[in-house]
Amino acid sequence: MIFIILKFLKTLKPLLRKRGFIVFTIFLLTVLFFTYLFSTIEHTDYFTSLYWTIITMATIGYGDVVPNTYTGKILAMIVAFTGIAIYTLFISLLAERVASINIKKFLGLLSVNLKNHIILVGWNETSKEAIRELKIGKPESKIVVIVPHDVREPLLSDLHVIVGDVLSEETLRRASVDHASHVIITLDDDSKTVLLTLLIRKLNRNVKIIAEALSFKNVDFIKSAGADKVILSKGLCATL
């Protein structure tokens, strides 16, 4: 029996770390506790007591159910103040969550949930030209740009931006590389392009990979890594 209880508590451990879950649990237990007290003090059924507790905690107070005893009235004041405190906590947590999401989006730390999209990896003049060509030639395309550092460019204002290590599997997964239709690689190092191509091909066997090579002697290496097209200069998007 003890083993079962410990296993159950272990299962709940990840949930207990979440403040929202803790606040909701406190709210639920508080409602049940006040429902029981009001039912006992005012001799009402549990459903009516539950209705009164929720209405009072929300400080709505329709007045159709009211305490008739001094003890019940004291309880009503306690319930009202408790409700204000809990709802304020809920609102602050919600505001914090929204702010956190906006900050992560601003910093490029969010994940995207897209399919059949185009991922562009790297940030240089070739990247910028590729984005311009895509916006003109394929305006309906969903584009995700992975950059190694925070970039503030008007060109990226309407695109999904992921900031992170371009050779990291976690970064690629945040860009939903496993559901992408095309990946365009525009890095300033051919050795990194080879490694990135191998990693992308591992995560998505069917994606079309178009890579830029800085040196002609590295073209075959990049193709061997899994790139479908290797371009020495501009014109990457013409192959899409």
Short mmCIF file of C-alpha atoms in Angstrom, two decimals:
data_model
loop_
_atom_site.label_atom_id
_atom_site.label_comp_id
_atom_site.label_asym_id
_atom_site.label_seq_id
_atom_site.Cartn_x
_atom_site.Cartn_y
_atom_site.Cartn_z
CA MET A 1 0.00 0.00 0.00
CA ILE A 2 2.82 2.39 0.93
CA PHE A 3 4.57 1.54 -2.34
CA ILE A 4 1.43 2.44 -4.30
CA ILE A 5 1.11 5.78 -2.48
CA LEU A 6 4.78 6.63 -3.09
CA LYS A 7 4.41 5.73 -6.76
CA PHE A 8 1.32 7.94 -7.01
CA LEU A 9 3.15 10.87 -5.37
CA LYS A 10 6.07 10.35 -7.74
CA THR A 11 3.64 10.58 -10.67
CA LEU A 12 2.27 13.86 -9.31
CA LYS A 13 5.72 15.37 -8.74
CA PRO A 14 6.03 17.01 -12.20
CA LEU A 15 2.56 18.51 -11.77
CA LEU A 16 3.32 19.86 -8.32
CA ARG A 17 6.22 21.82 -9.76
CA LYS A 18 3.80 23.84 -11.84
CA ARG A 19 2.49 26.81 -9.93
CA GLY A 20 -0.72 26.90 -11.93
CA PHE A 21 -1.57 23.36 -10.85
CA ILE A 22 -0.75 24.19 -7.22
CA VAL A 23 -2.95 27.30 -7.27
CA PHE A 24 -5.81 25.35 -8.87
CA THR A 25 -5.47 22.63 -6.22
CA ILE A 26 -5.56 25.24 -3.45
CA PHE A 27 -8.62 26.82 -5.07
CA LEU A 28 -10.42 23.48 -5.32
CA LEU A 29 -9.65 22.49 -1.73
CA THR A 30 -10.67 25.94 -0.50
CA VAL A 31 -14.01 25.73 -2.31
CA LEU A 32 -14.72 22.29 -0.87
CA PHE A 33 -13.72 23.42 2.63
CA PHE A 34 -15.92 26.53 2.57
CA THR A 35 -18.77 24.53 1.03
CA TYR A 36 -18.63 22.11 3.93
CA LEU A 37 -18.48 24.93 6.52
CA PHE A 38 -21.41 26.83 5.03
CA SER A 39 -23.49 23.67 4.77
CA THR A 40 -22.75 22.83 8.40
CA ILE A 41 -23.33 26.34 9.76
CA GLU A 42 -26.41 27.26 7.72
CA HIS A 43 -27.84 23.72 7.41
CA THR A 44 -28.13 23.83 3.62
CA ASP A 45 -27.58 21.07 1.08
CA TYR A 46 -24.12 20.70 -0.46
CA PHE A 47 -25.12 21.89 -3.93
CA THR A 48 -26.57 25.13 -2.55
CA SER A 49 -23.50 25.58 -0.37
CA LEU A 50 -21.20 25.01 -3.35
CA TYR A 51 -23.18 27.55 -5.38
CA TRP A 52 -22.96 30.11 -2.56
CA THR A 53 -19.22 29.53 -2.08
CA ILE A 54 -18.33 30.04 -5.75
CA ILE A 55 -20.59 33.10 -6.11
CA THR A 56 -19.19 34.65 -2.92
CA MET A 57 -15.55 33.92 -3.82
CA ALA A 58 -16.16 35.60 -7.17
CA THR A 59 -17.62 38.57 -5.22
CA ILE A 60 -20.73 38.49 -7.43
CA GLY A 61 -23.24 38.08 -4.61
CA TYR A 62 -26.64 37.58 -6.26
CA GLY A 63 -28.31 37.59 -2.85
CA ASP A 64 -30.53 34.58 -3.52
CA VAL A 65 -28.58 32.53 -0.95
CA VAL A 66 -27.41 34.42 2.15
CA PRO A 67 -26.13 33.44 5.61
CA ASN A 68 -28.66 33.87 8.41
CA THR A 69 -26.33 33.42 11.38
CA TYR A 70 -23.51 35.62 12.71
CA THR A 71 -21.08 32.76 12.18
CA GLY A 72 -22.26 32.41 8.59
CA LYS A 73 -21.81 36.15 7.99
CA ILE A 74 -18.27 36.03 9.37
CA LEU A 75 -17.62 33.06 7.08
CA ALA A 76 -18.97 35.08 4.13
CA MET A 77 -16.43 37.85 4.77
CA ILE A 78 -13.59 35.34 4.99
CA VAL A 79 -14.74 33.62 1.79
CA ALA A 80 -14.95 36.94 -0.08
CA PHE A 81 -11.43 38.03 0.93
CA THR A 82 -10.05 34.57 0.15
CA GLY A 83 -11.70 34.62 -3.26
CA ILE A 84 -10.18 38.02 -4.08
CA ALA A 85 -6.72 36.74 -3.10
CA ILE A 86 -6.98 33.55 -5.16
CA TYR A 87 -8.42 35.26 -8.26
CA THR A 88 -5.70 37.92 -8.04
CA LEU A 89 -3.11 35.15 -7.92
CA PHE A 90 -4.72 33.49 -10.95
CA ILE A 91 -4.61 36.75 -12.91
CA SER A 92 -0.97 37.40 -11.98
CA LEU A 93 0.03 33.88 -13.07
CA LEU A 94 -1.85 34.32 -16.34
CA ALA A 95 -0.20 37.69 -16.97
CA GLU A 96 3.20 36.20 -16.16
CA ARG A 97 2.56 33.35 -18.59
CA VAL A 98 1.54 35.70 -21.40
CA ALA A 99 4.55 37.94 -20.74
CA SER A 100 6.86 34.92 -20.72
CA ILE A 101 5.52 33.73 -24.08
CA ASN A 102 5.91 37.20 -25.61
CA ILE A 103 9.48 37.50 -24.30
CA LYS A 104 10.42 34.05 -25.63
CA LYS A 105 8.88 34.91 -28.98
CA PHE A 106 10.80 38.19 -29.07
CA LEU A 107 14.05 36.36 -28.28
CA GLY A 108 13.34 33.53 -30.73
CA LEU A 109 13.15 30.86 -28.03
CA LEU A 110 9.71 29.46 -28.87
CA SER A 111 9.02 26.34 -30.90
CA VAL A 112 6.88 26.36 -34.03
CA ASN A 113 4.26 23.80 -34.94
CA LEU A 114 4.17 23.86 -38.73
CA LYS A 115 4.03 21.42 -41.63
CA ASN A 116 5.31 21.67 -45.21
CA HIS A 117 7.19 24.84 -44.35
CA ILE A 118 10.56 26.16 -45.49
CA ILE A 119 13.43 26.43 -43.02
CA LEU A 120 16.32 28.76 -43.71
CA VAL A 121 19.42 28.21 -41.58
CA GLY A 122 22.02 30.94 -41.20
CA TRP A 123 22.13 34.69 -41.51
CA ASN A 124 24.20 36.46 -44.15
CA GLU A 125 23.67 38.28 -47.43
CA THR A 126 22.68 35.04 -49.14
CA SER A 127 20.05 34.42 -46.45
CA LYS A 128 18.59 37.88 -46.95
CA GLU A 129 18.46 37.44 -50.71
CA ALA A 130 16.82 34.02 -50.32
CA ILE A 131 14.09 35.48 -48.09
CA ARG A 132 13.43 38.29 -50.57
CA GLU A 133 13.14 35.79 -53.43
CA LEU A 134 10.81 33.56 -51.41
CA LYS A 135 8.55 36.47 -50.49
CA ILE A 136 8.25 37.43 -54.14
CA GLY A 137 8.21 33.99 -55.78
CA LYS A 138 6.37 32.05 -53.05
CA PRO A 139 4.43 34.61 -50.97
CA GLU A 140 2.19 31.88 -49.54
CA SER A 141 5.16 29.98 -48.06
CA LYS A 142 5.52 29.48 -44.33
CA ILE A 143 9.13 30.40 -43.55
CA VAL A 144 11.13 29.65 -40.41
CA VAL A 145 14.55 31.25 -40.03
CA ILE A 146 17.14 29.72 -37.68
CA VAL A 147 19.85 32.16 -36.62
CA PRO A 148 22.74 31.63 -34.18
CA HIS A 149 22.15 34.94 -32.42
CA ASP A 150 19.44 37.52 -31.95
CA VAL A 151 18.79 39.40 -35.20
CA ARG A 152 16.65 42.52 -35.51
CA GLU A 153 15.78 42.98 -39.17
CA PRO A 154 12.59 44.35 -40.77
CA LEU A 155 12.93 41.48 -43.26
CA LEU A 156 12.17 39.01 -40.43
CA SER A 157 9.23 40.88 -38.93
CA ASP A 158 6.56 38.61 -40.45
CA LEU A 159 8.54 35.35 -40.24
CA HIS A 160 9.06 32.72 -37.55
CA VAL A 161 12.51 33.18 -36.03
CA ILE A 162 14.34 30.56 -33.97
CA VAL A 163 17.50 31.59 -32.11
CA GLY A 164 19.91 28.82 -31.14
CA ASP A 165 22.84 26.64 -32.06
CA VAL A 166 22.30 25.77 -35.73
CA LEU A 167 24.05 22.42 -35.22
CA SER A 168 21.83 21.46 -32.30
CA GLU A 169 19.13 18.83 -32.75
CA GLU A 170 17.01 20.64 -30.16
CA THR A 171 17.11 23.85 -32.21
CA LEU A 172 16.10 22.00 -35.38
CA ARG A 173 13.24 20.27 -33.59
CA ARG A 174 12.00 23.64 -32.33
CA ALA A 175 11.78 24.61 -36.00
CA SER A 176 9.76 21.42 -36.73
CA VAL A 177 12.39 20.18 -39.16
CA ASP A 178 10.77 16.74 -39.16
CA HIS A 179 7.71 18.25 -40.89
CA ALA A 180 9.47 20.72 -43.19
CA SER A 181 9.29 20.46 -46.98
CA HIS A 182 12.54 22.34 -47.70
CA VAL A 183 15.64 23.40 -45.79
CA ILE A 184 17.94 26.09 -47.15
CA ILE A 185 21.41 26.19 -45.59
CA THR A 186 23.42 29.41 -45.87
CA LEU A 187 26.28 29.09 -43.41
CA ASP A 188 29.69 30.75 -43.54
CA ASP A 189 31.55 27.47 -43.01
CA ASP A 190 31.32 24.48 -45.37
CA SER A 191 32.31 22.02 -42.62
CA LYS A 192 29.31 23.17 -40.57
CA THR A 193 27.14 22.85 -43.65
CA VAL A 194 28.21 19.19 -44.00
CA LEU A 195 27.46 18.45 -40.33
CA LEU A 196 24.13 20.27 -40.46
CA THR A 197 23.10 18.43 -43.62
CA LEU A 198 23.86 15.07 -41.97
CA LEU A 199 21.81 16.04 -38.91
CA ILE A 200 18.84 17.29 -40.94
CA ARG A 201 18.84 14.16 -43.08
CA LYS A 202 18.83 12.08 -39.91
CA LEU A 203 15.76 13.92 -38.60
CA ASN A 204 13.87 14.07 -41.90
CA ARG A 205 14.70 11.66 -44.72
CA ASN A 206 12.25 13.24 -47.17
CA VAL A 207 12.99 16.95 -46.79
CA LYS A 208 14.59 18.69 -49.76
CA ILE A 209 17.91 20.21 -48.68
CA ILE A 210 19.42 23.07 -50.65
CA ALA A 211 22.83 24.19 -49.43
CA GLU A 212 25.26 26.92 -50.28
CA ALA A 213 28.92 25.95 -50.69
CA LEU A 214 31.68 28.49 -50.27
CA SER A 215 34.25 26.38 -52.10
CA PHE A 216 33.83 24.23 -55.21
CA LYS A 217 35.95 21.45 -53.69
CA ASN A 218 33.37 20.99 -50.90
CA VAL A 219 30.37 20.52 -53.19
CA ASP A 220 30.73 16.73 -53.35
CA PHE A 221 31.15 16.49 -49.56
CA ILE A 222 27.92 18.40 -49.00
CA LYS A 223 26.08 16.27 -51.58
CA SER A 224 27.41 13.10 -49.95
CA ALA A 225 26.06 14.33 -46.61
CA GLY A 226 22.56 14.35 -48.08
CA ALA A 227 21.99 17.68 -49.81
CA ASP A 228 19.72 17.53 -52.87
CA LYS A 229 21.16 20.70 -54.39
CA VAL A 230 24.42 22.49 -53.71
CA ILE A 231 24.81 26.03 -55.02
CA LEU A 232 28.05 27.96 -55.08
CA SER A 233 26.48 31.40 -55.01
CA LYS A 234 23.04 33.04 -55.17
CA GLY A 235 19.97 31.58 -56.79
CA LEU A 236 19.12 29.10 -54.05
CA CYS A 237 15.39 29.71 -54.26
CA ALA A 238 15.25 29.12 -57.99
CA THR A 239 15.62 25.41 -57.24
CA LEU A 240 12.57 25.22 -54.96
#
